[in-house]
Short mmCIF file of C-alpha atoms in Angstrom, two decimals:
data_model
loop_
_atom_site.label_atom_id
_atom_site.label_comp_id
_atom_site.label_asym_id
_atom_site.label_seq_id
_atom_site.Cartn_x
_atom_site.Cartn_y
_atom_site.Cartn_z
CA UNK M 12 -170.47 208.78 -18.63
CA UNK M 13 -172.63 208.80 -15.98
CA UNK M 14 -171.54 208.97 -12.71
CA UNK M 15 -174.83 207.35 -10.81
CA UNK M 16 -173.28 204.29 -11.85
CA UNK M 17 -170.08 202.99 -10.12
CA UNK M 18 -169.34 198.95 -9.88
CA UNK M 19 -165.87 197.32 -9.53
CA UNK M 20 -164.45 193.84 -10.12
CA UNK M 21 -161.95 192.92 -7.11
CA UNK M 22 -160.18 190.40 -7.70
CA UNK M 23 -157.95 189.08 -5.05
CA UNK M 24 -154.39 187.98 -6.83
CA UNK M 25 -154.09 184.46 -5.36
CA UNK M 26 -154.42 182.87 -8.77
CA UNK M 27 -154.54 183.31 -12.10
CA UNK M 28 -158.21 184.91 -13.35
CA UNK M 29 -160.84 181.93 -13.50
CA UNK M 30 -163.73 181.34 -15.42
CA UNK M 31 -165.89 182.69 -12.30
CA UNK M 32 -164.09 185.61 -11.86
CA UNK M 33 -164.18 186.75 -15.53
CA UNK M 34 -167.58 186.20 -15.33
CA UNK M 35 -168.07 188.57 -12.79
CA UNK M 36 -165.79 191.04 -14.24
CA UNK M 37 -168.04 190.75 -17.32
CA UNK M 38 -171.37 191.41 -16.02
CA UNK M 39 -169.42 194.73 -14.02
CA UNK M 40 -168.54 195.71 -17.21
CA UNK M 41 -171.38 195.35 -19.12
CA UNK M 42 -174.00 196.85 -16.36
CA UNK M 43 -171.20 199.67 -16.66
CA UNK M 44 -171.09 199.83 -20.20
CA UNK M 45 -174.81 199.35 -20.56
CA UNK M 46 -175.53 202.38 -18.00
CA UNK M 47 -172.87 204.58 -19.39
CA UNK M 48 -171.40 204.02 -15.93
CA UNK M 49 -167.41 203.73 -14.23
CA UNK M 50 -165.91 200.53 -14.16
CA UNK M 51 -163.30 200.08 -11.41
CA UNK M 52 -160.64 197.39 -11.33
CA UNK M 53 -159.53 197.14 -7.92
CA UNK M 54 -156.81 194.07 -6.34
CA UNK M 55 -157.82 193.09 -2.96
CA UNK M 56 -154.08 192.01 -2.44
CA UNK M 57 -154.54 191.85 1.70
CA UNK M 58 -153.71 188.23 2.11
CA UNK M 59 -149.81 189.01 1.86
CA UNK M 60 -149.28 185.20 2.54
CA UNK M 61 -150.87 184.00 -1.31
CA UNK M 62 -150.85 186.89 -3.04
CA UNK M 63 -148.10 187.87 -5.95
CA UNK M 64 -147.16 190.31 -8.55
CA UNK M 65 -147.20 187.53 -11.04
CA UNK M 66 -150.77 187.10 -10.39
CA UNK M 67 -151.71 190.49 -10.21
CA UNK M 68 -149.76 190.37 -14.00
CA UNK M 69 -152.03 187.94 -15.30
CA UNK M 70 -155.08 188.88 -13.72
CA UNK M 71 -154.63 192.17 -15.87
CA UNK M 72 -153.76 189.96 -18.45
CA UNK M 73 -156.61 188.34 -18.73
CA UNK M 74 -158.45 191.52 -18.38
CA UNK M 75 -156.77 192.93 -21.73
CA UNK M 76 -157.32 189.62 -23.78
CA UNK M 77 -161.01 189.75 -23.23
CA UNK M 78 -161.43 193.60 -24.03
CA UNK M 79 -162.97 194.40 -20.04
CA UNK M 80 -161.15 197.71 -20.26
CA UNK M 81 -161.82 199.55 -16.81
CA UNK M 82 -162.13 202.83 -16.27
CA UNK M 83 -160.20 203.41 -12.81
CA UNK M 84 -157.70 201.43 -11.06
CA UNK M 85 -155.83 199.15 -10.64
CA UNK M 86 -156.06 200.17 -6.87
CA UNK M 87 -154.04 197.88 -4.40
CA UNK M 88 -155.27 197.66 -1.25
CA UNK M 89 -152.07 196.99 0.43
CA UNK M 90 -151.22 200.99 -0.57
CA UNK M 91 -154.16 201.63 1.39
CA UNK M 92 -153.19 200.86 4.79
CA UNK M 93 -153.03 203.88 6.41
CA UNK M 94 -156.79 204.90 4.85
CA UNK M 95 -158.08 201.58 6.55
CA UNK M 96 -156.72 202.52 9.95
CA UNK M 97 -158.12 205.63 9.78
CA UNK M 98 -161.88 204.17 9.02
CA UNK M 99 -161.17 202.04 12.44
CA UNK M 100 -160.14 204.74 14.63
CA UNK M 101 -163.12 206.58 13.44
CA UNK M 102 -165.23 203.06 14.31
CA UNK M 103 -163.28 203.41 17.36
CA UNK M 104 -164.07 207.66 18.46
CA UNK M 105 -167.71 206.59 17.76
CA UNK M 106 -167.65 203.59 20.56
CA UNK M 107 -168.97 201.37 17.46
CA UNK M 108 -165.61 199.11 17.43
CA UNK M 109 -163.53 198.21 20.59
CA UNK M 110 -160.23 196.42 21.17
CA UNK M 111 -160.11 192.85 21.91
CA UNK M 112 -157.64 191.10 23.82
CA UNK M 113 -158.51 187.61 23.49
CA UNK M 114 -155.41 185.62 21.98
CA UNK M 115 -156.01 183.13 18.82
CA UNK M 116 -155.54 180.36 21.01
CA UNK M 117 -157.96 181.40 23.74
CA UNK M 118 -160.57 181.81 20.36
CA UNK M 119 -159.53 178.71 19.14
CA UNK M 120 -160.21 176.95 22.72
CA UNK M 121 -163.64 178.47 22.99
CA UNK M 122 -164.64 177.66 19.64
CA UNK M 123 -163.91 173.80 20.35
CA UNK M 124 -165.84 174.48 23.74
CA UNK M 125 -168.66 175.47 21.60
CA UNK M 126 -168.50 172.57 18.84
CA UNK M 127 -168.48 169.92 21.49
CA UNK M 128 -171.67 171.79 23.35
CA UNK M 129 -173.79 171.63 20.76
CA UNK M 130 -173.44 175.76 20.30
CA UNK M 131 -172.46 177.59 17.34
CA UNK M 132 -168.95 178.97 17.69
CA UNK M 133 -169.15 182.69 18.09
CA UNK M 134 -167.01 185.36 20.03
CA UNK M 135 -168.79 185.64 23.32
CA UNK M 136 -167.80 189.35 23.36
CA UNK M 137 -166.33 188.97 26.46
CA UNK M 138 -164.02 192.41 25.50
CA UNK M 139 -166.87 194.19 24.42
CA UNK M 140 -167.23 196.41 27.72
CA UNK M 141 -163.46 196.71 28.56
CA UNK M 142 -163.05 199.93 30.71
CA UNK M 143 -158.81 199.24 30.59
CA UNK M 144 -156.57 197.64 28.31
CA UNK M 145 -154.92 194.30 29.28
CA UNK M 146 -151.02 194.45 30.22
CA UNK M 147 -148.48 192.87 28.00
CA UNK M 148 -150.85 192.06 25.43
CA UNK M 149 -151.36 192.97 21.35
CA UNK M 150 -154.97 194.10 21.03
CA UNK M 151 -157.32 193.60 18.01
CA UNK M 152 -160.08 195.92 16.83
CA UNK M 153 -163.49 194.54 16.67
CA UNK M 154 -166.74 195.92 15.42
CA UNK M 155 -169.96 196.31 17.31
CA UNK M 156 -172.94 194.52 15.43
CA UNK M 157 -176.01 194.63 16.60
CA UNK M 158 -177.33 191.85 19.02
CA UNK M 159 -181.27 191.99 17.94
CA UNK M 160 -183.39 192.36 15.08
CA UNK M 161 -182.83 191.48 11.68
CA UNK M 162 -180.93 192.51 8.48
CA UNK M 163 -182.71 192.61 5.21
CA UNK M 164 -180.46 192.19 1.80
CA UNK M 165 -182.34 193.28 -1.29
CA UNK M 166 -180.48 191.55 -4.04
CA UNK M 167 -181.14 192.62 -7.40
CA UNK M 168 -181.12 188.69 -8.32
CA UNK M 169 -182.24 186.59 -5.39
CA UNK M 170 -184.77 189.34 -3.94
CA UNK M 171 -184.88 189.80 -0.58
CA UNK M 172 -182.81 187.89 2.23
CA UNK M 173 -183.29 188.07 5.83
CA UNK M 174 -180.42 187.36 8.44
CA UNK M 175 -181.03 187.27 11.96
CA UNK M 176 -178.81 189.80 14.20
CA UNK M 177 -178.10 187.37 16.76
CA UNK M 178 -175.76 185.38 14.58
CA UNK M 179 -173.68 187.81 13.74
CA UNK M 180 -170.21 188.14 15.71
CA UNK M 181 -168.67 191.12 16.43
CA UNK M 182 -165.94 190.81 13.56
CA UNK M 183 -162.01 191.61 14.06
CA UNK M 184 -161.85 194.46 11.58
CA UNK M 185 -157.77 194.80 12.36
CA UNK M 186 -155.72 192.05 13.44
CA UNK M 187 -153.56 192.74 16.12
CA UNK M 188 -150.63 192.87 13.93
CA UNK M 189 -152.42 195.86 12.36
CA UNK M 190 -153.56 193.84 9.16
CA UNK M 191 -157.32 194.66 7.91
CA UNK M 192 -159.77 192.22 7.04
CA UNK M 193 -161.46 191.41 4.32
CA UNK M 194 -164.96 192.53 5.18
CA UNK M 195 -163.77 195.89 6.49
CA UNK M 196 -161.78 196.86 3.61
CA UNK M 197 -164.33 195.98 0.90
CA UNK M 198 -166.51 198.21 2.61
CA UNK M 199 -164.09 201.12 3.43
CA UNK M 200 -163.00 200.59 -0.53
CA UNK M 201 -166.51 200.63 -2.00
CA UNK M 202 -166.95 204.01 0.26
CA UNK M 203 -163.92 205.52 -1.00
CA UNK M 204 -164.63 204.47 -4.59
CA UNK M 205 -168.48 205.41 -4.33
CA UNK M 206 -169.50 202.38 -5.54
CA UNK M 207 -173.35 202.03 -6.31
CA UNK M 208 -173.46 198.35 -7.36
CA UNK M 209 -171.61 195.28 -5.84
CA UNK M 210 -172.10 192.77 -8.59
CA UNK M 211 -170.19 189.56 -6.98
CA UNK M 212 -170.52 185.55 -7.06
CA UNK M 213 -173.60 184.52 -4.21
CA UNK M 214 -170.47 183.02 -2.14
CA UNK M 215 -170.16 186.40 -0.93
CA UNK M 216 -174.02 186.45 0.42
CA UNK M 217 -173.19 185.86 4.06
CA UNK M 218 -170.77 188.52 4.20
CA UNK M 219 -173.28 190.61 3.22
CA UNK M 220 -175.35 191.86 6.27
CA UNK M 221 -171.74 192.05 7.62
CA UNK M 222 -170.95 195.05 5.44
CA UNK M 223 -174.49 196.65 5.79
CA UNK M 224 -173.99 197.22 9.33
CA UNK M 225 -170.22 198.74 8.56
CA UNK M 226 -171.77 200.79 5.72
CA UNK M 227 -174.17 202.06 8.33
CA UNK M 228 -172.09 202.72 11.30
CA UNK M 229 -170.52 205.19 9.00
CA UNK M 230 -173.90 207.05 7.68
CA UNK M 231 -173.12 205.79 4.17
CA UNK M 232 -175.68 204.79 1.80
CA UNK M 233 -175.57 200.76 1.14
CA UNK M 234 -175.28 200.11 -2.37
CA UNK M 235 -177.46 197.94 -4.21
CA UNK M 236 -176.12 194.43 -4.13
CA UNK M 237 -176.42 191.29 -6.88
CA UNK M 238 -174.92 187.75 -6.08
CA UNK M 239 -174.41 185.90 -9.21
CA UNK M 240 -175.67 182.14 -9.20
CA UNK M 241 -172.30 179.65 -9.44
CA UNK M 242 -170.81 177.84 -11.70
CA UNK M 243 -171.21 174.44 -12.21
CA UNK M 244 -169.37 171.48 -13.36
CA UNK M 245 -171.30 168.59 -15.60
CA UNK M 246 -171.08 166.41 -12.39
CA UNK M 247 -172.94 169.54 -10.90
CA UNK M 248 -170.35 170.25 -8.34
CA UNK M 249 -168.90 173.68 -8.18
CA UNK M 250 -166.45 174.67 -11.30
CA UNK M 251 -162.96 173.40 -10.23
CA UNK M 252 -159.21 172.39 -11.93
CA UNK M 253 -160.75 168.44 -11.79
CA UNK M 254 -163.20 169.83 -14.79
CA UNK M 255 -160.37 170.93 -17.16
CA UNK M 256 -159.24 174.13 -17.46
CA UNK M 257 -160.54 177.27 -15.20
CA UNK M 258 -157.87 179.93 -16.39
CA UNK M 259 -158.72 182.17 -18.76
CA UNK M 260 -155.63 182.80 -20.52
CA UNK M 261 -155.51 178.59 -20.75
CA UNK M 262 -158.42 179.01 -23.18
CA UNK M 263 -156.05 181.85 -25.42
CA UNK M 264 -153.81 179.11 -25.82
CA UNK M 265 -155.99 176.48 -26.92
CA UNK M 266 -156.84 178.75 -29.79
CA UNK M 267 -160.24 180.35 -28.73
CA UNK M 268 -161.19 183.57 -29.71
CA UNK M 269 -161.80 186.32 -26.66
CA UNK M 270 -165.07 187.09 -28.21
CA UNK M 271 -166.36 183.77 -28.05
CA UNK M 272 -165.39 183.19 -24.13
CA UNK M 273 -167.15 186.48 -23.18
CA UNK M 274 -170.17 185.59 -25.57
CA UNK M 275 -170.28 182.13 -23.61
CA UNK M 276 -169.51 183.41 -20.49
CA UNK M 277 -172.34 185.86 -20.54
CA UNK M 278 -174.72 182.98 -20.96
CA UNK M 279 -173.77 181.78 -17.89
CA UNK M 280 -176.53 183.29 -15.83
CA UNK M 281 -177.89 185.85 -18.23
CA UNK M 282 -180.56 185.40 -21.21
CA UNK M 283 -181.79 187.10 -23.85
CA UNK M 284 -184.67 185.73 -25.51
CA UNK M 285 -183.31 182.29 -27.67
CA UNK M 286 -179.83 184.33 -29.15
CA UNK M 287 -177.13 182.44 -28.54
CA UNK M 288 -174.77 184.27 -30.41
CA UNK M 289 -173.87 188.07 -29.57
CA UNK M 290 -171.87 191.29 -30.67
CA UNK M 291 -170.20 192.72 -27.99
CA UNK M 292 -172.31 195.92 -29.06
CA UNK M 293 -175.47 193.41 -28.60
CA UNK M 294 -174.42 192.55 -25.50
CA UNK M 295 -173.79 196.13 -23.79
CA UNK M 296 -177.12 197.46 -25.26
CA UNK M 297 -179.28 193.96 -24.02
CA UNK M 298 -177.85 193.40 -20.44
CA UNK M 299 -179.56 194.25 -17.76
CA UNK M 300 -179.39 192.44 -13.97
CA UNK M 301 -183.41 191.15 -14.56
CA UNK M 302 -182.37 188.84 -16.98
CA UNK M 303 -180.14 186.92 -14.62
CA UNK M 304 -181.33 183.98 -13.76
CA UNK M 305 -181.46 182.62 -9.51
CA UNK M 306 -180.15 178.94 -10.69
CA UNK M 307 -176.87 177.71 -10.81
CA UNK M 308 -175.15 177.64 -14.63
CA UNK M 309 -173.68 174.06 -16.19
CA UNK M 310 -170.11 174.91 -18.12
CA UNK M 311 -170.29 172.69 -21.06
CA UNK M 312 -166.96 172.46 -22.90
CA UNK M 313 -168.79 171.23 -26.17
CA UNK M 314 -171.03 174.61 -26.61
CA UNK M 315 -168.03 176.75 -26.02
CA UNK M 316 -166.13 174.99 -28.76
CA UNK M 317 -169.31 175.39 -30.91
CA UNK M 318 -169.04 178.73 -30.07
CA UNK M 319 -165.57 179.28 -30.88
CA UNK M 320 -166.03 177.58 -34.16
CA UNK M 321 -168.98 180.26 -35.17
CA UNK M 322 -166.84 182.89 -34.04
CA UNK M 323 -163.62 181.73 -36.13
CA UNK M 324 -166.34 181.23 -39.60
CA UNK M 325 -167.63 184.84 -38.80
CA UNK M 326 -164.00 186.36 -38.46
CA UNK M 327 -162.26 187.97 -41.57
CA UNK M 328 -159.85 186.17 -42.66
CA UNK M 329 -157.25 189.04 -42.13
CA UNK M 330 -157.90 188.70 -38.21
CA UNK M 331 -157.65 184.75 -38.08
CA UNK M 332 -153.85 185.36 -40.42
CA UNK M 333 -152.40 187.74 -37.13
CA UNK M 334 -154.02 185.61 -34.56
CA UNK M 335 -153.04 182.11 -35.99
CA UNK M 336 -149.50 182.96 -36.48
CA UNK M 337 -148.34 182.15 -32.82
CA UNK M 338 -149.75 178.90 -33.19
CA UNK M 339 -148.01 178.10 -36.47
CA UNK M 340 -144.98 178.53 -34.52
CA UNK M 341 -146.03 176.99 -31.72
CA UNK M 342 -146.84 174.11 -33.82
CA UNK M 343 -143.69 173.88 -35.64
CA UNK M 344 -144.75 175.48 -38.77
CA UNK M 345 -143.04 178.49 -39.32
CA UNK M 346 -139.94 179.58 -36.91
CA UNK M 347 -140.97 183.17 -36.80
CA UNK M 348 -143.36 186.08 -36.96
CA UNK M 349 -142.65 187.86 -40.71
CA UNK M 350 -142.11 184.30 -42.03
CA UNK M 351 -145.58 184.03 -44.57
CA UNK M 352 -146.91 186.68 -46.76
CA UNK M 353 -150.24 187.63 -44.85
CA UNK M 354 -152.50 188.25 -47.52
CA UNK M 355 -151.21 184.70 -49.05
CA UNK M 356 -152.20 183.67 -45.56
CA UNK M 357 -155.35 185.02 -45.74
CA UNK M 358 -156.20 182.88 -48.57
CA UNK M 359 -155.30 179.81 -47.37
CA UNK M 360 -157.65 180.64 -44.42
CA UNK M 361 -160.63 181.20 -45.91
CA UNK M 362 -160.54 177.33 -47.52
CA UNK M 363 -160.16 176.29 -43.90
CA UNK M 364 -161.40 178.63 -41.52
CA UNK M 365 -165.26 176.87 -41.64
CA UNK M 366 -163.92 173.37 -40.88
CA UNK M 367 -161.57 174.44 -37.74
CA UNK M 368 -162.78 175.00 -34.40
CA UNK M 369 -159.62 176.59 -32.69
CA UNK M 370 -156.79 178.22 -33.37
CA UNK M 371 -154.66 175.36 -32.90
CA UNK M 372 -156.60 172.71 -35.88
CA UNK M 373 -156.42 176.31 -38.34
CA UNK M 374 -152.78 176.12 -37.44
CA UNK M 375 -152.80 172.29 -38.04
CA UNK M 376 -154.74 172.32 -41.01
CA UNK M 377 -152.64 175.03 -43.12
CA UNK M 378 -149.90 172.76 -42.28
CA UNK M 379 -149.92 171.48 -45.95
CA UNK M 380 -150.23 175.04 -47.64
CA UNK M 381 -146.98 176.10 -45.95
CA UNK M 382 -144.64 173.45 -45.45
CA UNK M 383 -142.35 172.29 -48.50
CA UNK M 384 -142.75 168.60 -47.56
CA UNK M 385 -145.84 166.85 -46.11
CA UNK M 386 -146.32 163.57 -44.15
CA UNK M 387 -149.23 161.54 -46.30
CA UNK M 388 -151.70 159.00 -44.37
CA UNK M 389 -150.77 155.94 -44.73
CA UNK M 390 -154.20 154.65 -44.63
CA UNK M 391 -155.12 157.18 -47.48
CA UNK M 392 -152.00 155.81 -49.56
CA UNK M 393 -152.89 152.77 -49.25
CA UNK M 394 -156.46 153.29 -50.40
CA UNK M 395 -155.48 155.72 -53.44
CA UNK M 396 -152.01 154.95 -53.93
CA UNK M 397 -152.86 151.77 -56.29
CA UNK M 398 -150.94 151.84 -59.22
CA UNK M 399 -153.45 152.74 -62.10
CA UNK M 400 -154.01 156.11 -59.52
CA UNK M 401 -150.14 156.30 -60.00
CA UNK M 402 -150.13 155.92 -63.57
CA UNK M 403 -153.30 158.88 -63.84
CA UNK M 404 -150.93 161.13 -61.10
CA UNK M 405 -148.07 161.28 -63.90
CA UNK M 406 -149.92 162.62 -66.62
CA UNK M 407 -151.82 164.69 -64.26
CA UNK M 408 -148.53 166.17 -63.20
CA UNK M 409 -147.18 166.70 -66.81
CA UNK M 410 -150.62 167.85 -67.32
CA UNK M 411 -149.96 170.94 -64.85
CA UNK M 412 -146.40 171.73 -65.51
CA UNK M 413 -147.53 173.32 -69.08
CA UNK M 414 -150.23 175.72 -67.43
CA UNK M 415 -148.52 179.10 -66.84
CA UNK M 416 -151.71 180.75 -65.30
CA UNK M 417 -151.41 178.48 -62.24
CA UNK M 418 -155.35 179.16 -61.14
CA UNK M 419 -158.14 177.14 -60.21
CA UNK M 420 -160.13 177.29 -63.17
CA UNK M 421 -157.18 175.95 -65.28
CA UNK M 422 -156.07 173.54 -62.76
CA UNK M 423 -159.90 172.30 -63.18
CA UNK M 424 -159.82 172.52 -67.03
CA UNK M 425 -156.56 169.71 -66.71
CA UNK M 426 -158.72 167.43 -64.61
CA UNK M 427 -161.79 167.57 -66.93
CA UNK M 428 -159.31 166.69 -69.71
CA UNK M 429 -157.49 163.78 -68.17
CA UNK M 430 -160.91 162.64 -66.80
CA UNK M 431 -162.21 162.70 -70.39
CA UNK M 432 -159.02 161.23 -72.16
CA UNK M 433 -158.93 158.28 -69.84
CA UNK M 434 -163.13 158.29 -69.59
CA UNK M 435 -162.35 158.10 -66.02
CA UNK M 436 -164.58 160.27 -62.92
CA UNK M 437 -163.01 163.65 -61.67
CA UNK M 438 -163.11 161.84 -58.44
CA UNK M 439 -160.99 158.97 -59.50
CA UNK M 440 -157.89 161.89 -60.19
CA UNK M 441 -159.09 163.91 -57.77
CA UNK M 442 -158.77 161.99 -54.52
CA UNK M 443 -155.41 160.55 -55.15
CA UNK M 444 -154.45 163.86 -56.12
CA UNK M 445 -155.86 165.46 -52.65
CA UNK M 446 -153.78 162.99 -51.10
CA UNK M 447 -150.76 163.48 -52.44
CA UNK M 448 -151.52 167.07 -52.10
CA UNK M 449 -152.15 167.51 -48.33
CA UNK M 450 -151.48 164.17 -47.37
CA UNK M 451 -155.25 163.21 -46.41
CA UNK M 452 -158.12 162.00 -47.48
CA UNK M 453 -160.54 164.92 -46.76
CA UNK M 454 -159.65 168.98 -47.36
CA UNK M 455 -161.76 171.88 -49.39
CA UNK M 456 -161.81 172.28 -53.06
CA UNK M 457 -158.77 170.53 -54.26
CA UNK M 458 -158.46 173.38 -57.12
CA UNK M 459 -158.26 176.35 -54.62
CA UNK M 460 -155.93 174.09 -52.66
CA UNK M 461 -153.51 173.29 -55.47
CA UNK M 462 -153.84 177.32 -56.64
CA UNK M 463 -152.75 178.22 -52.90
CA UNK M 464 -150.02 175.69 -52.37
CA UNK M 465 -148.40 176.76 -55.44
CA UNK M 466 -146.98 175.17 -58.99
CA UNK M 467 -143.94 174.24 -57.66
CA UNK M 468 -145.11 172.43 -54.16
CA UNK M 469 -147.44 171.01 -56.20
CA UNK M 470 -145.44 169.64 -59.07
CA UNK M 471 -142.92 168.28 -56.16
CA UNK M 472 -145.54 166.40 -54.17
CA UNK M 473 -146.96 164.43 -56.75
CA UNK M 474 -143.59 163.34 -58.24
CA UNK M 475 -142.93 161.94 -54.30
CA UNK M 476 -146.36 160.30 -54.45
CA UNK M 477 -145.44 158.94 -57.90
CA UNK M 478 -142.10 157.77 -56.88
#
């Protein structure tokens, strides 16, 4: 493992984990895994007001389903308290943070003084030189930036960004109810935690310089930082609820696969050459920060279901059995786990698993292998339900009560027969047959199917469709 390497995803637990924020966890990982480096999980829980253990639950949650195992952590920052304090009164020893008196509705006041002058609201540092304290009143901690000059960011993706000193405020760094802030403690954390590489969505750029200037009032080296481009909708507006679904774990239960989320999230941003379609071995031996692109990323539903669907045909069919069987009882399939014999499972999945795109149509689709009595289309009855079909159903079905050997190859051999006794196509048996079979018009190889779903289910389906 190597050490020179340190990056952490920080989620703050107001939410469940979004399809931004496991995007960013992703490329920590992978520049971790890539590197041989530490990947930290810490929860930037501060905002006591929004944030819950539920969330916190299925943050982690998420995590696990998409494999982003970390290496440290989960580190709360609200068990940190007393570290963060410390950080201040060292600010404070220094004379590089000082205690502000100014009340929140004496800020508020001059801000709308500001707004109406034409000025951009900023704290006038009007506490700044304070010899005394003021009577009666709660004091906040505030840290000195500097007034002139300028602060370069050299993003690993953007390049270089300038800010100019003058607009930065001197920041509250503890409230006076002795809460941290946000920008303090992401710096004190990424001290503690000797993180090299902040790897973070570009929302966070103007915070940036803002950190710098803590990092350096401390002597600390600044790490190296990368803002990742956003997200998009297809109307182009940023990725929101009003787009569909921006949880992660909503995906698990539409039936996609973990390894096709992380293989389209990674595309988001990142490139490598044309491949669309990645290991996660490919992935942590490719990725590097230079192939990130500057532009903002388009989430289109359609290539992630795409995606899912080559994931599902590449899966063995062993893996698809475990991970459909939630959704067969979700579904109404089955009632419970231990219900179907797996490997018989299997084998119904591999006749299916290249026409479904989620878990959820698999689960649909073996619907007719498993349950003892079907609904049948009545749009495909009508069509193949004529009575000369009828007729050609009850020899077929006499036909296939005298094979003992209930296999494909001598479920064919009793088509071919009936087909040449009546000079009739194996089409004009088989599709009647398919639908009385699995109830539509369209499935794979109707001899597999009829091997799978069994003599007896068989035998009892086309005497319904005869009666």
């Amino acid at each position: 493992m190597n050490a020179a390497v340190r990056v952490r995803f920080a989620p703050s637990p107001t939410g469940h984990l979004h399809i931004g924020g496991a995007r960013t966890a992703l490329f920590n990982w992978l520049f971790a895994r890539h590197h041989g480096g530490v990947f930290v999980l810490r929860i930037e829980d501060t905002d006591t007001s929004r944030s819950t253990d539920e969330y916190i639950e299925a943050i982690i949650k998420g995590m696990e389903w998409l494999g982003l195992d970390w290496d440290e952590g989960p580190f709360r920052q609200t068990a940190r308290f007393d570290i963060y304090r410390n950080y201040v009164d060292k600010l404070l020893e220094a004379g590089k943070a000082y205690y502000c008196y100014c009340t929140p509705e004496e800020l508020e006041q001059r801000r709308k003084e500001a707004l109406a002058q034409g000025r951009t609201p900023k704290y006038d540092n009007r506490c700044r030189n304070l010899k005394e304290p003021v009577p009666g009143r709660a004091a906040a901690v505030r840290f000195m930036m500097p007034q002139e000059g300028r602060t370069a960011v050299n993003d690993l993706i953007k390049g270089t960004i300038e800010f100019e000193n003058s607009v930065l405020e001197d920041m509250i760094i503890l409230r006076s109810d002795g809460t941290p802030t946000y920008n303090f403690v992401v710096v004190v954390d990424d001290i503690d935690m000797k993180i090299t590489h902040v790897i973070r969505g570009d929302d966070h750029v103007n915070n940036t310089p803002k950190q710098i200037h803590i990092y350096k009032a401390f002597g600390w080296d600044v790490p190296q930082f990368a803002h990742l481009p956003m997200i998009l909708g297809a109307d182009k507006a940023r990725l929101s609820k009003r787009h569909g679904a921006t949880s992660v774990m909503a995906y698990k239960d539409m039936g996609y696969l973990p390894g096709a989320l992380v293989n389209y999230l990674v595309r988001l941003g990142w490139a490598h050459g044309d491949q669309e379609v990645f290991t996660r071995e490919d992935l942590v031996s490719y990725f590097s920060l230079e192939n990130v692109g500057e532009s903002a990323s388009v989430f289109n539903p359609e290539k992630l279901l795409w995606l899912n669907s080559q994931y599902i045909n590449a899966s063995s069919p062993e893996d698809l059995a475990r991970q459909v069987v939630p959704f067969l009882i979700s579904e109404g399939v089955i009632t419970a786990e231990g219900q179907l014999d797996m490997q018989w499972l299997s084998r119904a999945i591999v006749s299916l698993k290249e026409r479904s795109r989620t878990l959820i149509e698999l689960a649909h689709s073996l619907r007719y292998y498993i349950l003892d009595d079907i609904e049948v289309d009545p749009k495909a009855a009508a069509k193949f339900f004529k009575p000369e079909n009828l007729t050609t159903l009850s020899e077929l079905k006499d036909l296939l009560a005298d094979i003992a050997d209930f296999t494909a190859p001598q479920i064919e051999k009793a088509f071919m027969s009936l087909a040449e006794k009546r000079q009739l196509k194996l089409g004009d048996i088989a599709q009647p047959a398919r639908v009385a079979i699995t109830g539509t018009a369209a499935s794979p190889g109707i001899f597999e199917v009829m091997e799978i779903v069994g003599k007896e289910k068989v035998l009892k389906r086309l005497k319904k469709a005869i009666g």
